[in-house]
Coordinates of C-alpha atoms in Angstrom, one line a residue:
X1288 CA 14.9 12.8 16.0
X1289 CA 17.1 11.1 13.4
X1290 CA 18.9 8.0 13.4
X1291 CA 19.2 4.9 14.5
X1292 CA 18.5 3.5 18.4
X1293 CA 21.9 3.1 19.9
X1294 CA 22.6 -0.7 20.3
X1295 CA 22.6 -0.4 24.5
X1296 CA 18.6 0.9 24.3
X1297 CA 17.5 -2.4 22.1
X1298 CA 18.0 -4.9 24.8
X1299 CA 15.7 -8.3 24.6
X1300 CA 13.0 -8.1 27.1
X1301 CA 10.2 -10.7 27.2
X1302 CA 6.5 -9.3 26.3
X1303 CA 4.0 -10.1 28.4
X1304 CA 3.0 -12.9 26.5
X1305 CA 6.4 -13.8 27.1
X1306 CA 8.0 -13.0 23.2
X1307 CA 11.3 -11.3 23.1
X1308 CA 10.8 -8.4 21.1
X1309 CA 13.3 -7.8 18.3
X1310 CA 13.5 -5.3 15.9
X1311 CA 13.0 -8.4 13.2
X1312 CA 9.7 -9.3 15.0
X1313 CA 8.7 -5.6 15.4
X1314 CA 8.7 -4.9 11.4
X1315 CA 6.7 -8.5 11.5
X1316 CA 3.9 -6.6 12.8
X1317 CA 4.2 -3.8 11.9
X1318 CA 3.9 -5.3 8.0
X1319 CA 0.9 -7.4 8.9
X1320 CA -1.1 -4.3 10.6
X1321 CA -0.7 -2.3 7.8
X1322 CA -1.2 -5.2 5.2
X1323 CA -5.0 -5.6 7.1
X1324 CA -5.4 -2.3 7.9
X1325 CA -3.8 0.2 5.9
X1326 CA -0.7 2.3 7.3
X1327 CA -3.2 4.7 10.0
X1328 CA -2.4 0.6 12.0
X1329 CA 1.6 1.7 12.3
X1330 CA 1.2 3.4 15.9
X1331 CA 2.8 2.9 19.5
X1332 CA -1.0 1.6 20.9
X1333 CA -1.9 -0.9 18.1
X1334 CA 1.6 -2.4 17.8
X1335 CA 1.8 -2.6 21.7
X1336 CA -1.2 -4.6 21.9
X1337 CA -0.5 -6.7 18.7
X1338 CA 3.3 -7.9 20.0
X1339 CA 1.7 -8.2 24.0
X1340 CA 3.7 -5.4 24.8
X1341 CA 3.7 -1.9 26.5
X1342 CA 3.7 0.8 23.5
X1343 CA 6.8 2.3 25.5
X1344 CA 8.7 -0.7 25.2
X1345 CA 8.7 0.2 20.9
X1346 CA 10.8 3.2 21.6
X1347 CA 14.2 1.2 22.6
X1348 CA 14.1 0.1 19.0
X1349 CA 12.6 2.6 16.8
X1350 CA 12.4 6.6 17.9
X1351 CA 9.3 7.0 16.8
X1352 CA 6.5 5.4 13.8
X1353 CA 8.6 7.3 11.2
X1354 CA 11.5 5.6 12.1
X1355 CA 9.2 2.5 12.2
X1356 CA 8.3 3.1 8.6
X1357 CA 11.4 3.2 7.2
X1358 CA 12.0 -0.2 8.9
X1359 CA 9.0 -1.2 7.0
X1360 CA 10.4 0.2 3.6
X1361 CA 13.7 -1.1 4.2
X1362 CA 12.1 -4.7 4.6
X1363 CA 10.3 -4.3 1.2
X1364 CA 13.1 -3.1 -0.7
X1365 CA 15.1 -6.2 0.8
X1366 CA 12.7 -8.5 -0.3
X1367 CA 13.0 -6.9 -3.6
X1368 CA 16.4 -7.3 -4.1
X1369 CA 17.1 -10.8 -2.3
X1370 CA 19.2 -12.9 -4.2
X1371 CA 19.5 -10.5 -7.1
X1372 CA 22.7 -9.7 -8.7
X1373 CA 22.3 -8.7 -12.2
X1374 CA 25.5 -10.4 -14.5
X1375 CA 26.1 -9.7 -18.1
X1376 CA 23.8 -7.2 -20.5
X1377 CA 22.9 -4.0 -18.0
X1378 CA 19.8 -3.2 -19.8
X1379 CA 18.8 -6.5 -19.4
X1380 CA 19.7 -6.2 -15.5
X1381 CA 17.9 -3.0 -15.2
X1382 CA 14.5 -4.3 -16.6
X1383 CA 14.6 -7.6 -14.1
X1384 CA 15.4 -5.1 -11.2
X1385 CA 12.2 -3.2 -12.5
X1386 CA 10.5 -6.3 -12.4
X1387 CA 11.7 -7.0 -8.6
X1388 CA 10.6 -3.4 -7.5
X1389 CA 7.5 -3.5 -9.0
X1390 CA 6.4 -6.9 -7.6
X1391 CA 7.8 -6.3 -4.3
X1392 CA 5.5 -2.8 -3.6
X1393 CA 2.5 -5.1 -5.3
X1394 CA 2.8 -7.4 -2.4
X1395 CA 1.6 -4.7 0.2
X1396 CA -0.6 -2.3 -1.9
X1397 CA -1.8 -1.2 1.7
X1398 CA 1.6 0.2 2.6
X1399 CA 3.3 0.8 -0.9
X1400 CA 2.3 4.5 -1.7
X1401 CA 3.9 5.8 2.2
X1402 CA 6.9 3.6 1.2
X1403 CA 7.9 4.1 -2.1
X1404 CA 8.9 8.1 -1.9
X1405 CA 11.4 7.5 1.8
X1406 CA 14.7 7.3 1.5
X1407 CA 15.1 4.6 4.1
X1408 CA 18.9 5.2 4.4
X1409 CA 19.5 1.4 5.7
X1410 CA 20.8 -1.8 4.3
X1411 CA 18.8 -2.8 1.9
X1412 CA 18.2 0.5 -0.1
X1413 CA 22.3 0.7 0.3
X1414 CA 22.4 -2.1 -1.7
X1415 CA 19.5 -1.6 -3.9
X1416 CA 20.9 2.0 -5.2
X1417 CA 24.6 0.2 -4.9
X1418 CA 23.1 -2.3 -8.0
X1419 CA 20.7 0.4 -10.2
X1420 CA 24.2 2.8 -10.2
X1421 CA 26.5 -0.1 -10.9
X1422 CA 24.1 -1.0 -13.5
X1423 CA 24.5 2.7 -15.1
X1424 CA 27.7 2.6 -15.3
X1425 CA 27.9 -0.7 -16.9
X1426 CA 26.2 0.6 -19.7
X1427 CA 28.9 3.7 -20.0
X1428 CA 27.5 6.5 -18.7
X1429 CA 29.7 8.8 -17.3
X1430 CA 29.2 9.2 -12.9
X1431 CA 26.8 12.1 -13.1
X1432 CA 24.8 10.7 -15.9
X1433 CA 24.8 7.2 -14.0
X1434 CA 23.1 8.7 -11.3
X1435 CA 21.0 11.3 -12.9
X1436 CA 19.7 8.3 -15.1
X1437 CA 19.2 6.1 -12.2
X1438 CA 17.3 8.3 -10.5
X1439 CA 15.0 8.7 -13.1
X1440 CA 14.9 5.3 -13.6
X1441 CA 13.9 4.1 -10.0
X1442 CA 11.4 7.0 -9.7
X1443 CA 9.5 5.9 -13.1
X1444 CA 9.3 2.0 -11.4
X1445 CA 8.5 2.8 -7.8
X1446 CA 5.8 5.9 -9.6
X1447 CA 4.0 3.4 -11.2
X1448 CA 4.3 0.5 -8.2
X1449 CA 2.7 2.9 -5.8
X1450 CA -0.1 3.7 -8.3
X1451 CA -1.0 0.5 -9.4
X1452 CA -0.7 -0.6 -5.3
X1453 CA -2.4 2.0 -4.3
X1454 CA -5.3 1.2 -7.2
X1455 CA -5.2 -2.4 -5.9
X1456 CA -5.9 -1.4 -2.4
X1457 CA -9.4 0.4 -3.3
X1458 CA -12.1 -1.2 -2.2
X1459 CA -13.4 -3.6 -5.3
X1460 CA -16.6 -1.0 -5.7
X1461 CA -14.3 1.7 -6.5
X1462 CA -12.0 -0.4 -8.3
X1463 CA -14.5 -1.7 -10.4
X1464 CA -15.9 1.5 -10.9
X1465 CA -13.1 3.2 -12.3
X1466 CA -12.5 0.5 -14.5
X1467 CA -15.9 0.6 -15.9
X1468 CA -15.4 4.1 -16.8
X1469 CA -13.1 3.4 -19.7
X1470 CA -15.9 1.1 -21.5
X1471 CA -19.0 3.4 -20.1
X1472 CA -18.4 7.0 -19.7
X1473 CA -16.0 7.4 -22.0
X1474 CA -17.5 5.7 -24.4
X1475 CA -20.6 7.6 -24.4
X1476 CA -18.7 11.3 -25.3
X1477 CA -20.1 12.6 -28.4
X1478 CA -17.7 13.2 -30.9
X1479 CA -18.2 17.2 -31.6
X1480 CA -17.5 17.7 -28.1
X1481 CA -14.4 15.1 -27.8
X1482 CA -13.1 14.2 -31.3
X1483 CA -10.0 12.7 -30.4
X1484 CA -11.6 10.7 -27.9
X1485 CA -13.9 9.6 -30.8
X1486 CA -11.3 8.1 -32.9
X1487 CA -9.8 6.0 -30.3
X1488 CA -12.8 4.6 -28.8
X1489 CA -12.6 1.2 -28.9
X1490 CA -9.1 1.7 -27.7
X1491 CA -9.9 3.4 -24.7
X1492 CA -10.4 0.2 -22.3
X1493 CA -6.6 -0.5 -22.5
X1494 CA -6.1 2.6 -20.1
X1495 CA -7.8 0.0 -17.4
X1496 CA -5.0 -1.6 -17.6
X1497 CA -1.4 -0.8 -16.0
X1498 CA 0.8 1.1 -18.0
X1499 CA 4.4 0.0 -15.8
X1500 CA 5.3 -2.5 -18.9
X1501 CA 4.9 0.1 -21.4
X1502 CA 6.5 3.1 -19.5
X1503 CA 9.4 0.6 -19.2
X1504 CA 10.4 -0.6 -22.5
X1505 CA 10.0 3.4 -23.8
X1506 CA 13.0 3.9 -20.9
X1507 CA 14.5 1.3 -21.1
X1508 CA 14.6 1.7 -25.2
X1509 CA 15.7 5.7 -24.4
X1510 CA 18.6 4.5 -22.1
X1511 CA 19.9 1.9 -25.1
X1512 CA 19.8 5.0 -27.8
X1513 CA 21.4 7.5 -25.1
X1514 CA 24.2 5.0 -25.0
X1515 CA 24.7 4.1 -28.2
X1516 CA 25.2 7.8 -29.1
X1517 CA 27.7 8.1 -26.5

């Protein structure tokens, strides 16, 4: 089932507890669940007994979880984007959006890798592709291009968000682990076998570390020259 709830199913009805449920208060919880508990908390039963409500009482504001969760994705991307509205050099517009979408995902690592690849088709995300387009074709790409660029450009940020999110939500034993690699097993391949790895042995730590700043300036740089030759 696709859509939205029609307006006349979402009327206010006290919980049991006596809170009017809302679809505002409903994405509340659902955020905090999957914040302490990973997005497996985003069902019917657990919200239910989070809000004080019966689990049936969720469907006269979101069909199903799926609908839930692009609630949930629509809130993050609003978050993202509150108060932004890029003026002046587009480039320079483009890498403080990055910045936005990139923090905003790093605020719920538990729920960041289900949310960054829906297309949410609400509000926010209206407005959020709305900018990164308008952004495009400040810089002089042609409509196509805009859009072809922007896409690329949004997949590259939110690529890297849900990684690094989904890194930061390992438990620390594993995190730590996979760190340690970089400065242990790596560092003890012999060099007949690995060569390249070898050379660049005392570089190999950095790729601990995340690579989002990097991968940006290289598009961001690309976008400027693409421009340029226009």
């Amino acid at each position: 089932m696709q859509g939205r709830v029609p307006v006349e199913r979402r009327r206010r009805r006290p919980t049991k507890t006596g809170t009017v449920l809302t679809e505002e208060l409903i994405v509340d919880c659902a955020l905090r669940l999957a914040g302490e508990h990973g997005p497996d908390a985003l069902s019917v039963r657990r919200l239910g007994a989070a809000l004080g409500c019966d689990p049936s009482a969720l469907y006269r504001y979101f069909h199903d979880t799926d609908d839930l969760l692009l609630a949930v994705a629509d809130r993050i991307i609003g978050e993202t984007m509150d108060g932004f509205a890029p003026e002046g050099d587009w480039l320079a517009g483009l890498r403080a959006m990055a910045h936005r979408v990139y923090a905003g995902y790093s605020r719920h690592p538990r729920i960041a890798a289900m949310a960054a690849y829906r297309v949410t088709r609400r509000a926010h995300e209206f407005r959020a592709v709305e900018t990164g387009v308008g952004l495009m074709l400040r810089g002089g790409f042609d409509k196509a291009t805009a859009v072809r660029h922007y896409a690329a450009f949004i997949d590259t940020v939110l690529g890297h968000a849900a990684l690094d999110a989904a890194h930061l939500a390992l438990a620390p034993e594993r995190r730590g682990a996979d760190t340690r690699a970089w400065t242990d097993a790596y560092q003890s391949l012999p060099a007949d076998t690995h060569p390249q790895l070898a050379a660049v042995r005392e570089e190999l730590p950095l790729m601990a570390h995340s690579s989002f700043e990097t991968a940006l300036e290289l598009f961001l740089e690309a976008l400027e020259a693409r421009a340029a030759a226009q």
